[in-house]
Amino acid sequence: MEKVPFMDLEAQFKSLERQLRAAIEETLQSRAFIKGPAVERFNKNFLKLHGGRFGTGCSNGTSAITVALRALGVGAGDEVLVPNHTFFGTLEPVVEVGAKPVLIEIDPEYHQIDLQDAARRLTPKTKAIIPVHLYGLPEPMDEIMAFARTHSLKVIEDCAQAHLAKWKGQPVGTFGDIATFSFYPGKNLGAYGDAGFILTQDEKLFDFVNRYIDHGRRDKYLHEFFGGNFRMDGMQGAILDAKLAKMTEWTKRRRELAKAYDERLKDFSKLKPRAEAEAVYHLYVVEVANRDQVMAHFKAAGIGCGVHYPVTMNCQPAMAQFGYMAGQFAVSEKFCSRILSLPFFPEMTLEQMNFTVTEFLKVAKS
Ligand SMILES: *Cc1c(COP(=O)(O)O)cnc(C)c1O
């Protein structure tokens, strides 16, 4: 067994075992396997904790973006701006709805959306932009909203890694037209299967979303339009609601651990939230010049790690059909070749961190 796992879902389960078993038992008793009272309770409680007016659980974080694009009327003939440095699930839905993803470069300091680059890639077909609060580090939402307003773009915030994060005191996901979340098991709030959330401040959009995710229906057998099945399972709702009780504590702990890493890794470039951001640190990412060597050393020492993400969107084989290829995005491609995600989870002990840092410093070059 690894001395320091990359993340520890077993420790998390043990810290909430009684409540999680009760949640599963509740689902078995109620037999509300799809949507139902536990999902409704979770919807209310997640909105209350994160902030925002209207929201609903759904099937996962990728389909949440598909639904958001549909709700905003994005489809064939439209172009959507997406950061080149993100998880593939951010841009896949753009293609799913028949639109064209247009990649934008990241800035070299914060590794977030470069709005000057975005401006250069605008065309009369550009319909929307998807800022991603990657790693739980909020994007500068007032600048992005000003850019979107100037160019009449819809905004979908991908909050898959940013539950409870804030920009200038306001919850992420409440700036744009619609926001999406993922509860993939390893996310800051994780289900025991696939699950996601769609958030909006607009009641009309919410009404569309609610029907779209459930076969476009208002009544059981009355379908007003063609939607699909993007609902949340009752079991996931019950499990997520039980986990919500710990979210504030887990988020606080993530911030403390990130600070502790920062202090120990002074000579390296690391994740850096902007001054106005309240980050929630989904991952702890550091830049190294000799990543393969560090990863091999970690493996031998029994330390888990990962790379999020090793291949930029322009280098993905699936993106070749849109004319993208390696060598087109200098900043993000260089960044991707240097990043390493260190072990990071709320239950991590300082002993585990100290061991990780000691082994890291033995081989890592900045
Ligand atoms: C996890 C993730 C998604 C996709 O969420 P799923 O629930 O796995 O479908 C989308 N975007 C980002 C940035 C993610 O981290």
GROMACS .gro file of C-alpha atoms and ligand atoms in nm:
model
  381
    1MET     CA    1   0.000   0.000   0.000
    2GLU     CA    2   0.107   0.353  -0.070
    3LYS     CA    3   0.245   0.550   0.222
    4VAL     CA    4   0.071   0.863   0.098
    5PRO     CA    5  -0.223   0.813  -0.139
    6PHE     CA    6  -0.305   1.079  -0.398
    7MET     CA    7  -0.647   1.105  -0.238
    8ASP     CA    8  -0.815   0.897   0.030
    9LEU     CA    9  -1.184   0.823  -0.024
   10GLU     CA   10  -1.167   0.550   0.238
   11ALA     CA   11  -1.071   0.796   0.511
   12GLN     CA   12  -1.358   1.017   0.399
   13PHE     CA   13  -1.602   0.724   0.413
   14LYS     CA   14  -1.489   0.628   0.762
   15SER     CA   15  -1.538   0.982   0.890
   16LEU     CA   16  -1.905   0.970   0.783
   17GLU     CA   17  -1.978   0.597   0.775
   18ARG     CA   18  -2.289   0.599   0.996
   19GLN     CA   19  -2.455   0.887   0.805
   20LEU     CA   20  -2.367   0.738   0.465
   21ARG     CA   21  -2.506   0.396   0.554
   22ALA     CA   22  -2.822   0.566   0.683
   23ALA     CA   23  -2.854   0.756   0.353
   24ILE     CA   24  -2.832   0.433   0.153
   25GLU     CA   25  -3.079   0.262   0.386
   26GLU     CA   26  -3.318   0.559   0.349
   27THR     CA   27  -3.309   0.514  -0.031
   28LEU     CA   28  -3.378   0.141  -0.004
   29GLN     CA   29  -3.671   0.208   0.231
   30SER     CA   30  -3.820   0.493   0.025
   31ARG     CA   31  -3.756   0.322  -0.310
   32ALA     CA   32  -3.714   0.672  -0.458
   33PHE     CA   33  -3.435   0.559  -0.690
   34ILE     CA   34  -3.466   0.841  -0.943
   35LYS     CA   35  -3.510   1.202  -0.820
   36GLY     CA   36  -3.746   1.197  -0.519
   37PRO     CA   37  -3.733   1.355  -0.171
   38ALA     CA   38  -3.360   1.303  -0.104
   39VAL     CA   39  -3.267   1.478  -0.429
   40GLU     CA   40  -3.507   1.765  -0.349
   41ARG     CA   41  -3.355   1.799  -0.003
   42PHE     CA   42  -3.004   1.798  -0.148
   43ASN     CA   43  -3.099   2.057  -0.413
   44LYS     CA   44  -3.221   2.293  -0.139
   45ASN     CA   45  -2.927   2.234   0.091
   46PHE     CA   46  -2.660   2.262  -0.179
   47LEU     CA   47  -2.811   2.591  -0.301
   48LYS     CA   48  -2.816   2.720   0.056
   49LEU     CA   49  -2.455   2.624   0.124
   50HIS     CA   50  -2.299   2.723  -0.209
   51GLY     CA   51  -2.527   3.018  -0.291
   52GLY     CA   52  -2.750   3.085  -0.589
   53ARG     CA   53  -3.122   3.109  -0.666
   54PHE     CA   54  -3.229   2.805  -0.870
   55GLY     CA   55  -3.066   2.469  -0.916
   56THR     CA   56  -3.117   2.100  -0.963
   57GLY     CA   57  -2.917   1.784  -0.937
   58CYS     CA   58  -2.855   1.605  -1.266
   59SER     CA   59  -2.676   1.302  -1.408
   60ASN     CA   60  -2.315   1.433  -1.423
   61GLY     CA   61  -2.098   1.737  -1.482
   62THR     CA   62  -2.053   1.678  -1.855
   63SER     CA   63  -2.421   1.638  -1.937
   64ALA     CA   64  -2.489   1.943  -1.716
   65ILE     CA   65  -2.293   2.149  -1.971
   66THR     CA   66  -2.489   1.992  -2.258
   67VAL     CA   67  -2.814   2.092  -2.087
   68ALA     CA   68  -2.681   2.444  -2.021
   69LEU     CA   69  -2.588   2.487  -2.389
   70ARG     CA   70  -2.933   2.366  -2.494
   71ALA     CA   71  -3.103   2.602  -2.249
   72LEU     CA   72  -2.907   2.895  -2.397
   73GLY     CA   73  -2.997   2.795  -2.750
   74VAL     CA   74  -2.643   2.709  -2.858
   75GLY     CA   75  -2.634   2.468  -3.151
   76ALA     CA   76  -2.537   2.411  -3.514
   77GLY     CA   77  -2.354   2.705  -3.672
   78ASP     CA   78  -2.249   2.854  -3.336
   79GLU     CA   79  -1.899   2.884  -3.193
   80VAL     CA   80  -1.815   2.854  -2.824
   81LEU     CA   81  -1.496   2.981  -2.660
   82VAL     CA   82  -1.332   2.725  -2.428
   83PRO     CA   83  -0.997   2.743  -2.247
   84ASN     CA   84  -0.729   2.520  -2.400
   85HIS     CA   85  -0.622   2.406  -2.054
   86THR     CA   86  -0.911   2.214  -1.895
   87PHE     CA   87  -1.064   1.866  -1.872
   88PHE     CA   88  -1.203   1.733  -2.202
   89GLY     CA   89  -1.553   1.720  -2.047
   90THR     CA   90  -1.572   2.101  -2.065
   91LEU     CA   91  -1.568   2.109  -2.443
   92GLU     CA   92  -1.722   1.775  -2.541
   93PRO     CA   93  -2.079   1.907  -2.490
   94VAL     CA   94  -2.010   2.192  -2.737
   95VAL     CA   95  -1.964   1.931  -3.009
   96GLU     CA   96  -2.253   1.724  -2.871
   97VAL     CA   97  -2.498   2.011  -2.939
   98GLY     CA   98  -2.356   2.060  -3.290
   99ALA     CA   99  -2.153   2.377  -3.225
  100LYS     CA  100  -1.781   2.437  -3.284
  101PRO     CA  101  -1.538   2.464  -2.992
  102VAL     CA  102  -1.291   2.752  -3.030
  103LEU     CA  103  -0.992   2.716  -2.800
  104ILE     CA  104  -0.842   3.010  -2.615
  105GLU     CA  105  -0.496   3.042  -2.466
  106ILE     CA  106  -0.430   3.084  -2.093
  107ASP     CA  107  -0.226   3.363  -1.937
  108PRO     CA  108   0.126   3.273  -1.819
  109GLU     CA  109   0.079   3.400  -1.464
  110TYR     CA  110  -0.252   3.257  -1.337
  111HIS     CA  111  -0.301   2.999  -1.615
  112GLN     CA  112  -0.659   3.116  -1.662
  113ILE     CA  113  -0.851   3.251  -1.962
  114ASP     CA  114  -0.652   3.505  -2.163
  115LEU     CA  115  -0.922   3.752  -2.267
  116GLN     CA  116  -0.697   3.925  -2.519
  117ASP     CA  117  -0.654   3.594  -2.696
  118ALA     CA  118  -1.029   3.533  -2.668
  119ALA     CA  119  -1.097   3.869  -2.834
  120ARG     CA  120  -0.877   3.771  -3.130
  121ARG     CA  121  -1.077   3.453  -3.184
  122LEU     CA  122  -1.423   3.612  -3.191
  123THR     CA  123  -1.624   3.576  -3.511
  124PRO     CA  124  -1.986   3.672  -3.593
  125LYS     CA  125  -2.073   3.312  -3.501
  126THR     CA  126  -1.934   3.326  -3.144
  127LYS     CA  127  -2.230   3.262  -2.916
  128ALA     CA  128  -2.093   3.169  -2.574
  129ILE     CA  129  -1.787   3.135  -2.351
  130ILE     CA  130  -1.720   2.866  -2.086
  131PRO     CA  131  -1.485   2.988  -1.813
  132VAL     CA  132  -1.360   2.701  -1.596
  133HIS     CA  133  -1.274   2.753  -1.229
  134LEU     CA  134  -1.004   2.491  -1.266
  135TYR     CA  135  -0.839   2.348  -0.952
  136GLY     CA  136  -1.098   2.539  -0.744
  137LEU     CA  137  -0.934   2.871  -0.833
  138PRO     CA  138  -1.196   3.128  -0.936
  139GLU     CA  139  -1.159   3.300  -1.272
  140PRO     CA  140  -1.181   3.683  -1.270
  141MET     CA  141  -1.556   3.683  -1.326
  142ASP     CA  142  -1.617   4.058  -1.346
  143GLU     CA  143  -1.369   4.091  -1.633
  144ILE     CA  144  -1.515   3.786  -1.808
  145MET     CA  145  -1.872   3.914  -1.767
  146ALA     CA  146  -1.773   4.256  -1.902
  147PHE     CA  147  -1.610   4.086  -2.204
  148ALA     CA  148  -1.918   3.868  -2.255
  149ARG     CA  149  -2.154   4.167  -2.236
  150THR     CA  150  -1.948   4.369  -2.482
  151HIS     CA  151  -1.962   4.087  -2.735
  152SER     CA  152  -2.316   3.960  -2.654
  153LEU     CA  153  -2.195   3.617  -2.541
  154LYS     CA  154  -2.374   3.375  -2.312
  155VAL     CA  155  -2.166   3.254  -2.016
  156ILE     CA  156  -2.158   2.901  -1.873
  157GLU     CA  157  -1.936   2.869  -1.567
  158ASP     CA  158  -1.782   2.522  -1.534
  159CYS     CA  159  -1.768   2.487  -1.153
  160ALA     CA  160  -1.686   2.113  -1.157
  161GLN     CA  161  -1.384   2.175  -0.932
  162ALA     CA  162  -1.506   2.481  -0.743
  163HIS     CA  163  -1.787   2.399  -0.498
  164LEU     CA  164  -1.810   2.681  -0.239
  165ALA     CA  165  -1.548   2.899  -0.411
  166LYS     CA  166  -1.605   3.276  -0.429
  167TRP     CA  167  -1.494   3.566  -0.646
  168LYS     CA  168  -1.497   3.903  -0.465
  169GLY     CA  169  -1.722   3.751  -0.199
  170GLN     CA  170  -1.980   3.620  -0.447
  171PRO     CA  171  -2.021   3.245  -0.512
  172VAL     CA  172  -1.878   3.122  -0.842
  173GLY     CA  173  -2.154   3.007  -1.072
  174THR     CA  174  -2.376   3.305  -0.989
  175PHE     CA  175  -2.209   3.541  -1.239
  176GLY     CA  176  -2.286   3.369  -1.568
  177ASP     CA  177  -2.615   3.265  -1.726
  178ILE     CA  178  -2.582   2.906  -1.606
  179ALA     CA  179  -2.327   2.717  -1.401
  180THR     CA  180  -2.253   2.347  -1.387
  181PHE     CA  181  -2.101   2.127  -1.119
  182SER     CA  182  -1.969   1.772  -1.109
  183PHE     CA  183  -2.000   1.532  -0.817
  184TYR     CA  184  -1.766   1.276  -0.972
  185PRO     CA  185  -1.638   1.073  -0.671
  186GLY     CA  186  -1.302   1.250  -0.653
  187LYS     CA  187  -1.438   1.605  -0.672
  188ASN     CA  188  -1.452   1.830  -0.362
  189LEU     CA  189  -1.806   1.700  -0.316
  190GLY     CA  190  -1.826   1.349  -0.457
  191ALA     CA  191  -2.114   1.107  -0.511
  192TYR     CA  192  -2.084   0.727  -0.512
  193GLY     CA  193  -2.135   0.719  -0.886
  194ASP     CA  194  -2.199   0.990  -1.144
  195ALA     CA  195  -2.386   1.307  -1.050
  196GLY     CA  196  -2.388   1.678  -1.130
  197PHE     CA  197  -2.571   2.006  -1.069
  198ILE     CA  198  -2.707   2.292  -1.279
  199LEU     CA  199  -2.734   2.638  -1.122
  200THR     CA  200  -2.891   2.955  -1.259
  201GLN     CA  201  -3.025   3.288  -1.136
  202ASP     CA  202  -3.290   3.290  -1.410
  203GLU     CA  203  -3.627   3.131  -1.335
  204LYS     CA  204  -3.716   3.082  -1.704
  205LEU     CA  205  -3.389   2.902  -1.777
  206PHE     CA  206  -3.443   2.691  -1.467
  207ASP     CA  207  -3.789   2.589  -1.585
  208PHE     CA  208  -3.638   2.479  -1.919
  209VAL     CA  209  -3.355   2.291  -1.746
  210ASN     CA  210  -3.594   2.107  -1.515
  211ARG     CA  211  -3.798   1.982  -1.807
  212TYR     CA  212  -3.505   1.919  -2.042
  213ILE     CA  213  -3.336   1.682  -1.797
  214ASP     CA  214  -3.658   1.481  -1.767
  215HIS     CA  215  -3.773   1.409  -2.126
  216GLY     CA  216  -3.906   1.759  -2.188
  217ARG     CA  217  -4.213   1.682  -1.987
  218ARG     CA  218  -4.437   1.885  -1.761
  219ASP     CA  219  -4.661   1.593  -1.667
  220LYS     CA  220  -4.575   1.227  -1.664
  221TYR     CA  221  -4.686   1.156  -2.021
  222LEU     CA  222  -4.704   1.506  -2.167
  223HIS     CA  223  -4.384   1.606  -2.349
  224GLU     CA  224  -4.358   1.970  -2.457
  225PHE     CA  225  -4.025   1.930  -2.639
  226PHE     CA  226  -3.739   1.687  -2.700
  227GLY     CA  227  -3.513   1.674  -2.398
  228GLY     CA  228  -3.349   1.366  -2.260
  229ASN     CA  229  -3.276   1.171  -1.944
  230PHE     CA  230  -3.025   1.366  -1.735
  231ARG     CA  231  -3.174   1.310  -1.389
  232MET     CA  232  -2.999   1.254  -1.057
  233ASP     CA  233  -3.039   0.917  -0.881
  234GLY     CA  234  -3.212   0.917  -0.543
  235MET     CA  235  -2.920   0.730  -0.386
  236GLN     CA  236  -2.672   0.996  -0.502
  237GLY     CA  237  -2.896   1.272  -0.366
  238ALA     CA  238  -2.911   1.104  -0.024
  239ILE     CA  239  -2.533   1.041  -0.016
  240LEU     CA  240  -2.445   1.393  -0.131
  241ASP     CA  241  -2.683   1.547   0.122
  242ALA     CA  242  -2.515   1.350   0.402
  243LYS     CA  243  -2.173   1.468   0.281
  244LEU     CA  244  -2.282   1.834   0.274
  245ALA     CA  245  -2.259   1.838   0.654
  246LYS     CA  246  -1.880   1.817   0.619
  247MET     CA  247  -1.824   2.046   0.319
  248THR     CA  248  -1.742   2.361   0.515
  249GLU     CA  249  -1.492   2.175   0.733
  250TRP     CA  250  -1.336   1.996   0.431
  251THR     CA  251  -1.304   2.325   0.241
  252LYS     CA  252  -1.136   2.495   0.538
  253ARG     CA  253  -0.897   2.204   0.567
  254ARG     CA  254  -0.812   2.222   0.193
  255ARG     CA  255  -0.717   2.589   0.240
  256GLU     CA  256  -0.500   2.508   0.542
  257LEU     CA  257  -0.324   2.226   0.361
  258ALA     CA  258  -0.262   2.440   0.052
  259LYS     CA  259  -0.105   2.705   0.275
  260ALA     CA  260   0.112   2.444   0.444
  261TYR     CA  261   0.232   2.317   0.105
  262ASP     CA  262   0.297   2.677  -0.010
  263GLU     CA  263   0.524   2.735   0.290
  264ARG     CA  264   0.719   2.416   0.228
  265LEU     CA  265   0.763   2.466  -0.148
  266LYS     CA  266   0.885   2.824  -0.161
  267ASP     CA  267   1.125   2.770  -0.452
  268PHE     CA  268   0.864   2.628  -0.689
  269SER     CA  269   0.584   2.781  -0.899
  270LYS     CA  270   0.255   2.665  -0.759
  271LEU     CA  271  -0.118   2.714  -0.796
  272LYS     CA  272  -0.180   3.078  -0.723
  273PRO     CA  273  -0.529   3.218  -0.665
  274ARG     CA  274  -0.587   3.580  -0.763
  275ALA     CA  275  -0.605   3.824  -0.468
  276GLU     CA  276  -0.985   3.864  -0.498
  277ALA     CA  277  -1.051   3.488  -0.505
  278GLU     CA  278  -1.157   3.256  -0.224
  279ALA     CA  279  -1.012   2.937  -0.369
  280VAL     CA  280  -1.121   2.588  -0.263
  281TYR     CA  281  -0.817   2.396  -0.397
  282HIS     CA  282  -0.958   2.090  -0.568
  283LEU     CA  283  -0.597   1.988  -0.638
  284TYR     CA  284  -0.257   2.108  -0.528
  285VAL     CA  285  -0.052   2.167  -0.841
  286VAL     CA  286   0.318   2.249  -0.858
  287GLU     CA  287   0.542   2.308  -1.162
  288VAL     CA  288   0.860   2.103  -1.211
  289ALA     CA  289   1.120   2.086  -1.488
  290ASN     CA  290   1.180   1.709  -1.446
  291ARG     CA  291   0.832   1.564  -1.398
  292ASP     CA  292   0.904   1.208  -1.517
  293GLN     CA  293   1.189   1.179  -1.271
  294VAL     CA  294   0.979   1.308  -0.981
  295MET     CA  295   0.693   1.072  -1.067
  296ALA     CA  296   0.927   0.774  -1.082
  297HIS     CA  297   1.078   0.872  -0.747
  298PHE     CA  298   0.730   0.910  -0.592
  299LYS     CA  299   0.631   0.568  -0.720
  300ALA     CA  300   0.935   0.409  -0.559
  301ALA     CA  301   0.872   0.599  -0.234
  302GLY     CA  302   0.502   0.502  -0.218
  303ILE     CA  303   0.361   0.848  -0.282
  304GLY     CA  304   0.062   0.898  -0.511
  305CYS     CA  305   0.041   1.182  -0.762
  306GLY     CA  306  -0.123   1.277  -1.091
  307VAL     CA  307  -0.114   1.519  -1.384
  308HIS     CA  308  -0.422   1.735  -1.444
  309TYR     CA  309  -0.409   1.746  -1.735
  310PRO     CA  310  -0.117   1.613  -1.938
  311VAL     CA  311  -0.260   1.682  -2.287
  312THR     CA  312  -0.403   2.022  -2.380
  313MET     CA  313  -0.725   2.040  -2.582
  314ASN     CA  314  -0.549   2.146  -2.906
  315CYS     CA  315  -0.336   1.828  -2.888
  316GLN     CA  316  -0.634   1.592  -2.846
  317PRO     CA  317  -0.679   1.361  -3.146
  318ALA     CA  318  -1.053   1.433  -3.141
  319MET     CA  319  -0.983   1.803  -3.202
  320ALA     CA  320  -0.793   1.751  -3.528
  321GLN     CA  321  -1.122   1.774  -3.721
  322PHE     CA  322  -1.142   2.139  -3.614
  323GLY     CA  323  -0.789   2.212  -3.739
  324TYR     CA  324  -0.618   2.190  -3.402
  325MET     CA  325  -0.276   2.030  -3.359
  326ALA     CA  326   0.028   2.039  -3.134
  327GLY     CA  327   0.237   2.355  -3.136
  328GLN     CA  328  -0.045   2.609  -3.163
  329PHE     CA  329  -0.067   2.710  -2.794
  330ALA     CA  330   0.276   2.786  -2.650
  331VAL     CA  331   0.170   2.890  -2.298
  332SER     CA  332  -0.070   2.608  -2.216
  333GLU     CA  333   0.139   2.338  -2.384
  334LYS     CA  334   0.446   2.438  -2.183
  335PHE     CA  335   0.242   2.457  -1.861
  336CYS     CA  336   0.095   2.109  -1.922
  337SER     CA  337   0.440   1.961  -1.965
  338ARG     CA  338   0.547   2.089  -1.621
  339ILE     CA  339   0.249   2.043  -1.387
  340LEU     CA  340   0.227   1.780  -1.117
  341SER     CA  341  -0.062   1.730  -0.872
  342LEU     CA  342   0.069   1.634  -0.528
  343PRO     CA  343  -0.124   1.417  -0.277
  344PHE     CA  344  -0.410   1.632  -0.152
  345PHE     CA  345  -0.729   1.553   0.044
  346PRO     CA  346  -0.891   1.700   0.358
  347GLU     CA  347  -0.791   1.405   0.577
  348MET     CA  348  -0.423   1.439   0.484
  349THR     CA  349  -0.195   1.464   0.788
  350LEU     CA  350   0.105   1.694   0.822
  351GLU     CA  351   0.323   1.382   0.858
  352GLN     CA  352   0.202   1.270   0.515
  353MET     CA  353   0.272   1.617   0.376
  354ASN     CA  354   0.616   1.639   0.529
  355PHE     CA  355   0.712   1.298   0.391
  356THR     CA  356   0.585   1.398   0.045
  357VAL     CA  357   0.773   1.728   0.050
  358THR     CA  358   1.096   1.569   0.175
  359GLU     CA  359   1.091   1.314  -0.108
  360PHE     CA  360   0.986   1.582  -0.362
  361LEU     CA  361   1.276   1.810  -0.271
  362LYS     CA  362   1.524   1.524  -0.309
  363VAL     CA  363   1.472   1.514  -0.688
  364ALA     CA  364   1.253   1.798  -0.813
  365LYS     CA  365   1.401   2.081  -1.019
  366SER     CA  366   1.210   2.408  -1.052
  367LIG     C1  367  -1.499   1.656  -1.370
  367LIG     C2  368  -1.508   1.767  -1.467
  367LIG     C3  369  -1.606   1.772  -1.566
  367LIG     C4  370  -1.700   1.657  -1.596
  367LIG     O1  371  -1.776   1.615  -1.488
  367LIG     P1  372  -1.831   1.463  -1.486
  367LIG     O2  373  -1.923   1.464  -1.368
  367LIG     O3  374  -1.715   1.373  -1.467
  367LIG     O4  375  -1.903   1.440  -1.613
  367LIG     C5  376  -1.614   1.884  -1.647
  367LIG     N1  377  -1.527   1.986  -1.632
  367LIG     C6  378  -1.429   1.985  -1.540
  367LIG     C7  379  -1.338   2.102  -1.527
  367LIG     C8  380  -1.415   1.874  -1.455
  367LIG     O5  381  -1.317   1.873  -1.365
   0.00000   0.00000   0.00000
